[in-house]
PDB file of C-alpha atoms in Angstrom:
ATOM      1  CA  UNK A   1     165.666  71.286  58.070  1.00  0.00           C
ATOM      2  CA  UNK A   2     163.803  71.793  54.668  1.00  0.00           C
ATOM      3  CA  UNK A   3     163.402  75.114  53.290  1.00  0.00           C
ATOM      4  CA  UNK A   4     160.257  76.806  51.391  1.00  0.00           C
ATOM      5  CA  UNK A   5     160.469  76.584  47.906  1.00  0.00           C
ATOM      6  CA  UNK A   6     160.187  80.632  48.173  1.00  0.00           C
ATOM      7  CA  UNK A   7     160.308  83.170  50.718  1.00  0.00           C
ATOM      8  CA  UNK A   8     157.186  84.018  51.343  1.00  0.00           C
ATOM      9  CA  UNK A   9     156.196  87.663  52.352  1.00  0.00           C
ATOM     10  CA  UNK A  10     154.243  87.550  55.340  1.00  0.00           C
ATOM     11  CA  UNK A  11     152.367  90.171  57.684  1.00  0.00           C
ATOM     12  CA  UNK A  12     152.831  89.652  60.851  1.00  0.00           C
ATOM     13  CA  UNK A  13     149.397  91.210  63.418  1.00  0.00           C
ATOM     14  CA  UNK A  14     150.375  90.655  67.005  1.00  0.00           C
ATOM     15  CA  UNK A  15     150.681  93.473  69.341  1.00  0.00           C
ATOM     16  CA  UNK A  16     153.248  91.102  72.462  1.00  0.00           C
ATOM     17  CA  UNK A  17     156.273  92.190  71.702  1.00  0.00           C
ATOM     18  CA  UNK A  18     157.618  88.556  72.913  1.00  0.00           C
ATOM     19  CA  UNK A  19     155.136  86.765  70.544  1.00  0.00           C
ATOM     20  CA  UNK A  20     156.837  89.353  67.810  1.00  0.00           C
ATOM     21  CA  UNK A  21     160.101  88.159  68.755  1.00  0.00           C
ATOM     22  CA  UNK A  22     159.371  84.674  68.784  1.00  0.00           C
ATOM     23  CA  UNK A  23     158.067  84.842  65.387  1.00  0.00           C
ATOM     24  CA  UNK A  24     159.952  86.755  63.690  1.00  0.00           C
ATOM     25  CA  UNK A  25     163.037  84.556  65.135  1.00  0.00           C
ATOM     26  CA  UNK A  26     161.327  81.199  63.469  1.00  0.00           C
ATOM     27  CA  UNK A  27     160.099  83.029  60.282  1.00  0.00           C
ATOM     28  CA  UNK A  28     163.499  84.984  59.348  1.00  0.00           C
ATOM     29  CA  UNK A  29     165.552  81.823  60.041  1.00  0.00           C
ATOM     30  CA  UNK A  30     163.302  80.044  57.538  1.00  0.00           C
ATOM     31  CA  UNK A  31     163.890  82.878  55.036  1.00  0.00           C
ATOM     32  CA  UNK A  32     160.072  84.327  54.648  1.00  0.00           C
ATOM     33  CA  UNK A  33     160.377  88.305  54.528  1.00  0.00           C
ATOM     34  CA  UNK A  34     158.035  89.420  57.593  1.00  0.00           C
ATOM     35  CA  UNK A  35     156.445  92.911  57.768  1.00  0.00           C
ATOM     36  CA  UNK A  36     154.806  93.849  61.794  1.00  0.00           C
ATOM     37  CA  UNK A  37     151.765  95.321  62.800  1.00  0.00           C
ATOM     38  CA  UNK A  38     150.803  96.007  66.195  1.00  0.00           C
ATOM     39  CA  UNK A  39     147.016  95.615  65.956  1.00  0.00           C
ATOM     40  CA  UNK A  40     144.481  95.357  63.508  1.00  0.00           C
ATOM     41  CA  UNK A  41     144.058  98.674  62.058  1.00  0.00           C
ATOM     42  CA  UNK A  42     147.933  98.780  61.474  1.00  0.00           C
ATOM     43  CA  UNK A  43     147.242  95.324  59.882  1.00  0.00           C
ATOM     44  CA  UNK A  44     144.685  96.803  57.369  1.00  0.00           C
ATOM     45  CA  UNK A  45     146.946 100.102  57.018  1.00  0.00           C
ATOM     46  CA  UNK A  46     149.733  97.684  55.741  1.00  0.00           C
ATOM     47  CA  UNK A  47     147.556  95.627  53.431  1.00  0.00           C
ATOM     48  CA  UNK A  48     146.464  98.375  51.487  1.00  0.00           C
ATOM     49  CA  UNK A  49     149.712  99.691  50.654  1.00  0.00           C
ATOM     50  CA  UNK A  50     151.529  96.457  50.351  1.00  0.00           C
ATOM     51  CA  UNK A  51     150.862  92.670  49.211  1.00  0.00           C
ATOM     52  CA  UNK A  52     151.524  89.577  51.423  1.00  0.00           C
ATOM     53  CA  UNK A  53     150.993  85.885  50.536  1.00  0.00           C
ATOM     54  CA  UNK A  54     149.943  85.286  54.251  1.00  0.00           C
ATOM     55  CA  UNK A  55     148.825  87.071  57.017  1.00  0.00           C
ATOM     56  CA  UNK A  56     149.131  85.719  60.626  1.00  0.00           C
ATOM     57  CA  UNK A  57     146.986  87.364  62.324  1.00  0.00           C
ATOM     58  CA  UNK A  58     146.387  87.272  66.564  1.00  0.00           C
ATOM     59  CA  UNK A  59     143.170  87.141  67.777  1.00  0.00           C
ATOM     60  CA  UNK A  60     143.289  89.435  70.829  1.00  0.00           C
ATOM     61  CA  UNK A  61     144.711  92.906  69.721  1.00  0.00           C
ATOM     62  CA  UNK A  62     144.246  96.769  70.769  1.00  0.00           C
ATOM     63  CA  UNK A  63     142.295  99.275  68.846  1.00  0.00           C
ATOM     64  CA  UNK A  64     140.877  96.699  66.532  1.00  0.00           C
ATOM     65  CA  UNK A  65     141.021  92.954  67.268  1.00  0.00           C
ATOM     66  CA  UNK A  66     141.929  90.171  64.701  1.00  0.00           C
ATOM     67  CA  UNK A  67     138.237  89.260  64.435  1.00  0.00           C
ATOM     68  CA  UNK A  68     137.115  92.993  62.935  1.00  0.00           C
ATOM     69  CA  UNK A  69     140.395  93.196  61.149  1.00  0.00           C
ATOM     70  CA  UNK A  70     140.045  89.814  59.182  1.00  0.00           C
ATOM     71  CA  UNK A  71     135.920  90.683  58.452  1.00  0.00           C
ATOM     72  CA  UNK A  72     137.422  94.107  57.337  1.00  0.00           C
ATOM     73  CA  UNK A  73     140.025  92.379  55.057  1.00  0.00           C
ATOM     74  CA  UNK A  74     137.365  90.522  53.364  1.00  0.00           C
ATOM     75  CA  UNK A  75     134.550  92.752  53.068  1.00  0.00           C
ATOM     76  CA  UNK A  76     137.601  94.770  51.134  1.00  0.00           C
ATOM     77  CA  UNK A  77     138.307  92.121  48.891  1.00  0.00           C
ATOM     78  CA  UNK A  78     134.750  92.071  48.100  1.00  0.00           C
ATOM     79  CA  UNK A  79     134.105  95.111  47.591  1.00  0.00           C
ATOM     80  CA  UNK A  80     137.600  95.186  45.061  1.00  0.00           C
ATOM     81  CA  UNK A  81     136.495  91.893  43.420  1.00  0.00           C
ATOM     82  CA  UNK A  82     132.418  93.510  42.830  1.00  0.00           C
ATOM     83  CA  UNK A  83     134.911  96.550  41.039  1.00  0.00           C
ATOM     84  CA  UNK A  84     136.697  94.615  38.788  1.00  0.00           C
ATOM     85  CA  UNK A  85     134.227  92.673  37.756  1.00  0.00           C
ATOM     86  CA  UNK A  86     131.732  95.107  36.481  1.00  0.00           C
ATOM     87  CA  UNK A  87     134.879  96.109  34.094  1.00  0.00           C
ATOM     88  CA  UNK A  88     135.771  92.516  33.684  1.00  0.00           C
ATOM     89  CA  UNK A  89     133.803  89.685  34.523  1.00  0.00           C
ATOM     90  CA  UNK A  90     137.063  87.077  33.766  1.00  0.00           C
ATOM     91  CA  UNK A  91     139.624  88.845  36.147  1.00  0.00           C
ATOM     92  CA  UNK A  92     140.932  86.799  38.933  1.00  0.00           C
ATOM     93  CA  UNK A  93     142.018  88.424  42.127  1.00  0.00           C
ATOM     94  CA  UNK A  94     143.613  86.656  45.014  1.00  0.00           C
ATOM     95  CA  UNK A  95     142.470  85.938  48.411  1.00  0.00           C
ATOM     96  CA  UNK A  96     144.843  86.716  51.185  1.00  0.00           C
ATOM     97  CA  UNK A  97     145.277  83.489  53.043  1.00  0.00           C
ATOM     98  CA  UNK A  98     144.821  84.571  56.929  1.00  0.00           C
ATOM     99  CA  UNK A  99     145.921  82.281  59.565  1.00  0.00           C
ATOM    100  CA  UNK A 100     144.588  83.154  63.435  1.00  0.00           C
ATOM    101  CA  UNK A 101     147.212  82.890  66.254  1.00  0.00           C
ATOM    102  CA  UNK A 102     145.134  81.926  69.516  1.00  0.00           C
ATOM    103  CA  UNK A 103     145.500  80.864  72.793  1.00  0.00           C
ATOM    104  CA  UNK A 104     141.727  80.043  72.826  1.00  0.00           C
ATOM    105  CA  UNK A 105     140.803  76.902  71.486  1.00  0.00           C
ATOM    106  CA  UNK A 106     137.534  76.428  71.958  1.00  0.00           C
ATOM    107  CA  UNK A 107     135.153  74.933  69.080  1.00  0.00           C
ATOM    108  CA  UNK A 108     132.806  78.479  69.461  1.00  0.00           C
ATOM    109  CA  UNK A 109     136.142  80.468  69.232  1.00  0.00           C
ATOM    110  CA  UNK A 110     137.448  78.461  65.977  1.00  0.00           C
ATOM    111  CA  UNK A 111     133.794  79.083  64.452  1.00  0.00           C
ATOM    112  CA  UNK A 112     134.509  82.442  64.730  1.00  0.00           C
ATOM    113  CA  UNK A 113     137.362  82.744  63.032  1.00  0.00           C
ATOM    114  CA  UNK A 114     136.414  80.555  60.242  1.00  0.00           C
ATOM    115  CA  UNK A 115     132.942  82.813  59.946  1.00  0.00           C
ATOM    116  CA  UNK A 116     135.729  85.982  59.454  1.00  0.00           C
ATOM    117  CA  UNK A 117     136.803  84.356  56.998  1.00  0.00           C
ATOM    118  CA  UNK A 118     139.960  83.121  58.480  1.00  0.00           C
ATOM    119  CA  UNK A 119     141.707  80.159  57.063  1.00  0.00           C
ATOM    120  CA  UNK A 120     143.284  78.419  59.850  1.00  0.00           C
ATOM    121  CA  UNK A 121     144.766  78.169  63.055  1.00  0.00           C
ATOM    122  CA  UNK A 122     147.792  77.666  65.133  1.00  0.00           C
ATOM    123  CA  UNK A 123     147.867  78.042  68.930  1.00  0.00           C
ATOM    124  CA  UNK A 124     149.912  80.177  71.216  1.00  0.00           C
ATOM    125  CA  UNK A 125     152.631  79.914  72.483  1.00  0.00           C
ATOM    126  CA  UNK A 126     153.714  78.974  68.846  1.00  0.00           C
ATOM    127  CA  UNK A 127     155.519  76.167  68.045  1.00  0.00           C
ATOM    128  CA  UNK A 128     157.785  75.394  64.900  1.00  0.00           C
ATOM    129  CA  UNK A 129     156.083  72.442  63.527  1.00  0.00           C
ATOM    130  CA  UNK A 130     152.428  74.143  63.652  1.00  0.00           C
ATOM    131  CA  UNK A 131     153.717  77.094  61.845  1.00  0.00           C
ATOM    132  CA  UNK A 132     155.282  75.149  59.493  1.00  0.00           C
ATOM    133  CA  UNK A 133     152.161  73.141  58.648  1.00  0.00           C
ATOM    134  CA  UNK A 134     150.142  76.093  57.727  1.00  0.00           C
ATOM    135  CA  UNK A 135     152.865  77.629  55.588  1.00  0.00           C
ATOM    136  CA  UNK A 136     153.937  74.175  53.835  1.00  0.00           C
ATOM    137  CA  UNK A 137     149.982  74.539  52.728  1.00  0.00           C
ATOM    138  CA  UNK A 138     150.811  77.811  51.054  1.00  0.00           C
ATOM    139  CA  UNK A 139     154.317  77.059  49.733  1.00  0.00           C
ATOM    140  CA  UNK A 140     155.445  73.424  49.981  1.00  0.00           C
ATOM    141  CA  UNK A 141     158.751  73.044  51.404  1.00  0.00           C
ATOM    142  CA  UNK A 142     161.366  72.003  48.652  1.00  0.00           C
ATOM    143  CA  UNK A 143     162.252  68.347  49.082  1.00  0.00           C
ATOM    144  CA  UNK A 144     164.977  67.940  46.118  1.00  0.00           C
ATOM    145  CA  UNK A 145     167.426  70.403  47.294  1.00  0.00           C
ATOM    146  CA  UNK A 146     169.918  70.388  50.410  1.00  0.00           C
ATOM    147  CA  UNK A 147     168.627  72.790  52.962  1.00  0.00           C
ATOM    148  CA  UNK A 148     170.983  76.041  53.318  1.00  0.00           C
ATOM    149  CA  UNK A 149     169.791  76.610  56.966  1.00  0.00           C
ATOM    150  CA  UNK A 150     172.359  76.510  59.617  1.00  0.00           C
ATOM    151  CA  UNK A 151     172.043  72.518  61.392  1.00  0.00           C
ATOM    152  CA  UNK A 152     169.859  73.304  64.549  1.00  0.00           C
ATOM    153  CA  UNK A 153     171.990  73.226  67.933  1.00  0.00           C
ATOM    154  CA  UNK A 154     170.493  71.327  71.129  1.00  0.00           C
ATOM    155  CA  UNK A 155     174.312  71.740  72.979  1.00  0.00           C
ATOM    156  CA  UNK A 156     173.363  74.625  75.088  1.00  0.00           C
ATOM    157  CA  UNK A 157     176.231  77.365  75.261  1.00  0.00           C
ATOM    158  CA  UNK A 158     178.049  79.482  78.241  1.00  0.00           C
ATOM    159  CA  UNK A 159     175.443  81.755  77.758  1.00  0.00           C
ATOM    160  CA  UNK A 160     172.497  79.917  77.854  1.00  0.00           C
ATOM    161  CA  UNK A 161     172.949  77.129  79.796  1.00  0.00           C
ATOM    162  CA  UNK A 162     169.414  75.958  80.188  1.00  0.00           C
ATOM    163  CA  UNK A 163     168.052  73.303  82.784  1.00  0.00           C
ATOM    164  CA  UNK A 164     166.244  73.985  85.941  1.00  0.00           C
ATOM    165  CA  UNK A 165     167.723  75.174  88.849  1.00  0.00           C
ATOM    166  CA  UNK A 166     166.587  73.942  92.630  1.00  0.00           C
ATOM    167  CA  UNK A 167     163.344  75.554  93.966  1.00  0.00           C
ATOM    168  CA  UNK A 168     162.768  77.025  90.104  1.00  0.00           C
ATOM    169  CA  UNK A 169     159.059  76.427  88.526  1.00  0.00           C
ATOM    170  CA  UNK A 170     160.748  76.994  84.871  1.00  0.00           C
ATOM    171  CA  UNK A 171     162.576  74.088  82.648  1.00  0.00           C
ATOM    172  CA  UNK A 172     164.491  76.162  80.371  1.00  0.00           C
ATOM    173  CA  UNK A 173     165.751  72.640  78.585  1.00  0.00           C
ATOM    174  CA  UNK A 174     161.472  72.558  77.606  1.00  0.00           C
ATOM    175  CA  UNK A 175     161.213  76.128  76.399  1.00  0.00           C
ATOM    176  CA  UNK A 176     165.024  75.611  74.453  1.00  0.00           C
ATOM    177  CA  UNK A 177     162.940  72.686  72.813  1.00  0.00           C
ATOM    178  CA  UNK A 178     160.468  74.569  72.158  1.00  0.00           C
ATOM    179  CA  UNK A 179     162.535  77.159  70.246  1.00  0.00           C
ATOM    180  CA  UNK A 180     164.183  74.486  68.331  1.00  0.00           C
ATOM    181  CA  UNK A 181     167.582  74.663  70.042  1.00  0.00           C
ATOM    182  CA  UNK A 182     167.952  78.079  69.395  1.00  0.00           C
ATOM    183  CA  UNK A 183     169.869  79.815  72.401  1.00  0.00           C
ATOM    184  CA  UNK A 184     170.004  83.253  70.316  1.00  0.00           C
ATOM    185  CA  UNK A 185     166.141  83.217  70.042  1.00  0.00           C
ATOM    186  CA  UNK A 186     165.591  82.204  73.504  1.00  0.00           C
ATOM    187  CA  UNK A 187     167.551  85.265  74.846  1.00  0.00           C
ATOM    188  CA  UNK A 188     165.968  87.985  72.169  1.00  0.00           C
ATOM    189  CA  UNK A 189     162.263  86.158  73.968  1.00  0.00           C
ATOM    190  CA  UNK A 190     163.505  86.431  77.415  1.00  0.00           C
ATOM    191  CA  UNK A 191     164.944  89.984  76.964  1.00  0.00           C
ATOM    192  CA  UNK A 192     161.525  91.232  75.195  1.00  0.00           C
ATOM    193  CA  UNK A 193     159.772  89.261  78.385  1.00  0.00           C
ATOM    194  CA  UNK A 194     162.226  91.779  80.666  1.00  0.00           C
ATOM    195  CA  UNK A 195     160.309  94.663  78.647  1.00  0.00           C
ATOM    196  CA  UNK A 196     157.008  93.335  78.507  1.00  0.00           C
ATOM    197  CA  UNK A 197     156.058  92.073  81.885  1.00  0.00           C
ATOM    198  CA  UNK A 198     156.403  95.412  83.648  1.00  0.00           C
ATOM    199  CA  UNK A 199     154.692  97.301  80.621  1.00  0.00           C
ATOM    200  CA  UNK A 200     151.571  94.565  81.321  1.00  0.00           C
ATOM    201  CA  UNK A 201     151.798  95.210  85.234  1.00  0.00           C
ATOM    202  CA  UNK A 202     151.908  99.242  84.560  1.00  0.00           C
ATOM    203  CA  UNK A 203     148.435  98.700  81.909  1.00  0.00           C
ATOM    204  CA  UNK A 204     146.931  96.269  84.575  1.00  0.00           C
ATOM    205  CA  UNK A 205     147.017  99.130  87.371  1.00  0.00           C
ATOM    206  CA  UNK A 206     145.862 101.163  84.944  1.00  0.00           C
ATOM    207  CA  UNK A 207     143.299  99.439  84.490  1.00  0.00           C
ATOM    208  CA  UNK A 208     142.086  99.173  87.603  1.00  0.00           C
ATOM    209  CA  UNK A 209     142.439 102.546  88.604  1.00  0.00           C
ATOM    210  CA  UNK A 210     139.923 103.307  86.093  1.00  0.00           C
ATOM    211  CA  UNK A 211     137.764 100.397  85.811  1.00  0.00           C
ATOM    212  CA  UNK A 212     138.786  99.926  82.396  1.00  0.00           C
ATOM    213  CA  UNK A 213     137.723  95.954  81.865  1.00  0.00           C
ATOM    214  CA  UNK A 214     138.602  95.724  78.478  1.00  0.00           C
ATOM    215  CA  UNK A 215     142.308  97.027  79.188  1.00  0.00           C
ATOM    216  CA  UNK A 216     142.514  94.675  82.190  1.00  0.00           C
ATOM    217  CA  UNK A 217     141.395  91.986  79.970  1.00  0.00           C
ATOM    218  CA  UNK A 218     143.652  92.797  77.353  1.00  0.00           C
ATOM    219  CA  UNK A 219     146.785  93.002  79.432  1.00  0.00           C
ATOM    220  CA  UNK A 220     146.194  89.857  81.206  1.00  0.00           C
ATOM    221  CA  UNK A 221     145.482  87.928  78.390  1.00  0.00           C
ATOM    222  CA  UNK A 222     149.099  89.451  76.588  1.00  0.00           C
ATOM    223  CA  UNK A 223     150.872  88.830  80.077  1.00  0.00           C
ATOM    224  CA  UNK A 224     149.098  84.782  80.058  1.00  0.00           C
ATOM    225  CA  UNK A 225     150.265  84.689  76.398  1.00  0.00           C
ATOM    226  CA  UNK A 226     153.437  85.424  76.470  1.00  0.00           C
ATOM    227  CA  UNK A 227     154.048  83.564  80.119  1.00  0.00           C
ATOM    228  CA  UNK A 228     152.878  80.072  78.626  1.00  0.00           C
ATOM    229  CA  UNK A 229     155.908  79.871  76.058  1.00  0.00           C
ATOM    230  CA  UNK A 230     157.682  79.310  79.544  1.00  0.00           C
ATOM    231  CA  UNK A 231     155.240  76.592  80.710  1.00  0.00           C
ATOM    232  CA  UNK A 232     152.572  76.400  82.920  1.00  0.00           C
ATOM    233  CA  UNK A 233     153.747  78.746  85.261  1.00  0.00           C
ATOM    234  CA  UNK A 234     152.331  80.426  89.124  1.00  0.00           C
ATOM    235  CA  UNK A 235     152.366  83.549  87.170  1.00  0.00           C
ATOM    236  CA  UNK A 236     150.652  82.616  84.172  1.00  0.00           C
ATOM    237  CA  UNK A 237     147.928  80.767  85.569  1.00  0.00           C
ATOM    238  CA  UNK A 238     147.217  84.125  87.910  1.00  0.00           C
ATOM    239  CA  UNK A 239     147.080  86.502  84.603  1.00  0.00           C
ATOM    240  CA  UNK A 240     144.354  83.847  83.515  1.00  0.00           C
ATOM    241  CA  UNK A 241     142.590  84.430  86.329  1.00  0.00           C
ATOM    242  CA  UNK A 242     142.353  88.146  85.751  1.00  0.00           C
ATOM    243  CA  UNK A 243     141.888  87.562  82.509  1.00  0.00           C
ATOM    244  CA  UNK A 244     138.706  86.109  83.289  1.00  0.00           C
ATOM    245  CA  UNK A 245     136.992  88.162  86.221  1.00  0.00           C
ATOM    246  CA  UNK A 246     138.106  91.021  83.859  1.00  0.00           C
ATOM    247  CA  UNK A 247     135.529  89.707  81.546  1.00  0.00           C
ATOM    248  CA  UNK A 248     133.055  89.967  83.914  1.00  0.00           C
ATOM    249  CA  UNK A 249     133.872  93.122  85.403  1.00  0.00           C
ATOM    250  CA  UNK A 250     134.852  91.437  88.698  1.00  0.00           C
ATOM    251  CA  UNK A 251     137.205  94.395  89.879  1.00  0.00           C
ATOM    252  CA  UNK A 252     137.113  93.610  93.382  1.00  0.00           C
ATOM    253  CA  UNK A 253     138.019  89.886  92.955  1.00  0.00           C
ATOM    254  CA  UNK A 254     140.425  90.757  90.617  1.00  0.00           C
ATOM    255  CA  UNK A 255     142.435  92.864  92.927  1.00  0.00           C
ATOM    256  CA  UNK A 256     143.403  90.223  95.218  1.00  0.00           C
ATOM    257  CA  UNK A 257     144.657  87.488  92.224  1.00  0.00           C
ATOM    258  CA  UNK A 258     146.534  90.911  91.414  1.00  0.00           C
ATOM    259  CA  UNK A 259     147.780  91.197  94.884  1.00  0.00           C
ATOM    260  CA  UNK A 260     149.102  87.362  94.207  1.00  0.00           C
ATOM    261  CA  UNK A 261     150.266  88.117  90.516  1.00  0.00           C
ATOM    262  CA  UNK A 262     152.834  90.880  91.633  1.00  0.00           C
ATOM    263  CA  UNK A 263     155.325  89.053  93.643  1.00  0.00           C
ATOM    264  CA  UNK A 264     155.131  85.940  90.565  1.00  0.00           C
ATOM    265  CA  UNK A 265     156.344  88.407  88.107  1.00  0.00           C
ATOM    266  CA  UNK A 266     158.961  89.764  90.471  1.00  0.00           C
ATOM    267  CA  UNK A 267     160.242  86.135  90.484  1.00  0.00           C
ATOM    268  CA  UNK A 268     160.096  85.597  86.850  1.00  0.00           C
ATOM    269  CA  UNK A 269     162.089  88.910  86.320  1.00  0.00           C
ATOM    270  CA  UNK A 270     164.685  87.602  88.544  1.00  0.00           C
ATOM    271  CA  UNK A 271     164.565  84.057  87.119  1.00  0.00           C
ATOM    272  CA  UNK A 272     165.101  85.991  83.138  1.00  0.00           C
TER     273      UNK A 272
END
């Protein structure tokens, strides 16, 4: 496998802590320096204090989405270009390049990225070769040198010994795949899965105990996120379905997909 010509430094805006892992797992192994922010205010926070050549950026986040945070971003750069150039009218300042992270991928949804001034795309779950697209576009991968990355391993070890076992919904040969072979990476996912499911489940009857539709939606749509790495699943399909009746504050619909979703993630626990 190639390596950039440089490491780029890159901020990282995704509040699943499995999507985090997953990330960071492909990003450090291709030796790009990644900084995390759980949301988009922390996103902004770190941008002003630090520079990145890339932000990726997720669209569905707490406190401030990746929709407000990327207008934000720019309306700053504006603001810091308008500045400098009533000193200078030559100087040249550099745009951030922001890629969106989405599971939605819809033509309305891309427009509104792109109208946030968003770059480009990739789609969640993440895989390698997407990622690598949008970075190659920012730093082209250098061609004339041997790569120094360790070979990627599809033999699966004690330890993860993939494949799918009889009665079992999940292929964990697909999702190895999927991780590029990487057994190490595919633990450090499953083990932040182990944290985040019941965290989701906990914010879900949270949520309903309050009526809270924008925390049901939220948690759903994290829970649906992080579930489709691992296919199309009972479980994953279910947190869609929240997802969506939490949209339109369908409470007492939602209770009984709920009702469904609970014993799904108690199988998934046991299956991680």
């Amino acid at each position: 496998m190639t390596e950039h010509s440089h490491s780029l430094r890159i901020l990282l805006a995704e509040d699943s802590h499995t999507n985090q892992r997953l990330a960071l797992g492909i990003l450090s192994k291709w030796g790009h320096r990644v900084v995390v922010a759980n949301n988009g205010r922390e996103a902004l926070e770190r941008l002003h204090d630090q520079s990145f050549d890339v932000v990726l950026m997720d669209i569905q986040m707490p406190e401030m989405d990746g929709i407000e945070a990327s207008r934000s971003i720019r309306r700053r750069e504006q603001n810091h270009r308008r500045d400098q150039l009533d000193g200078n009218d030559q100087i040249q300042l550099t745009r951030v390049p922001i890629i969106a992270m989405t599971a939605n991928t819809m033509e309305g949804d891309r427009r509104e990225c792109l109208d946030a001034g968003m770059d480009d795309f990739v789609s969640k779950p993440i895989r390698q070769s997407e990622l690598r697209r949008v970075l190659d576009a920012i730093a082209p991968v250098e061609l004339d040198q041997p790569s120094q990355t360790t070979p990627v391993q599809h033999d699966l070890s004690p330890n993860c010994d993939g494949g799918t076992k009889s009665g079992s919904e999940y292929d964990w040969d697909t999702v190895l795949h999927a991780l590029g072979g990487n057994c190490d990476l595919l633990q450090q996912v499953a083990l932040a899965m182990k944290s985040e499911c019941p965290s989701c489940m906990d914010q879900i009857d949270q949520a309903m105990e309050q009526s809270d539709s924008s925390l049901l939606r939220r948690a759903a749509h994290t829970l649906k996120g992080s579930l489709r790495l691992f296919g199309s699943t009972t479980a994953g399909s279910l947190a869609g379905e929240i997802e969506v009746l939490a949209k339109n504050g369908e409470f007492r619909n939602a209770k009984g997909i709920i009702d469904q979703l609970k014993p799904a993630i108690a199988a998934f626990m046991i299956e991680l």
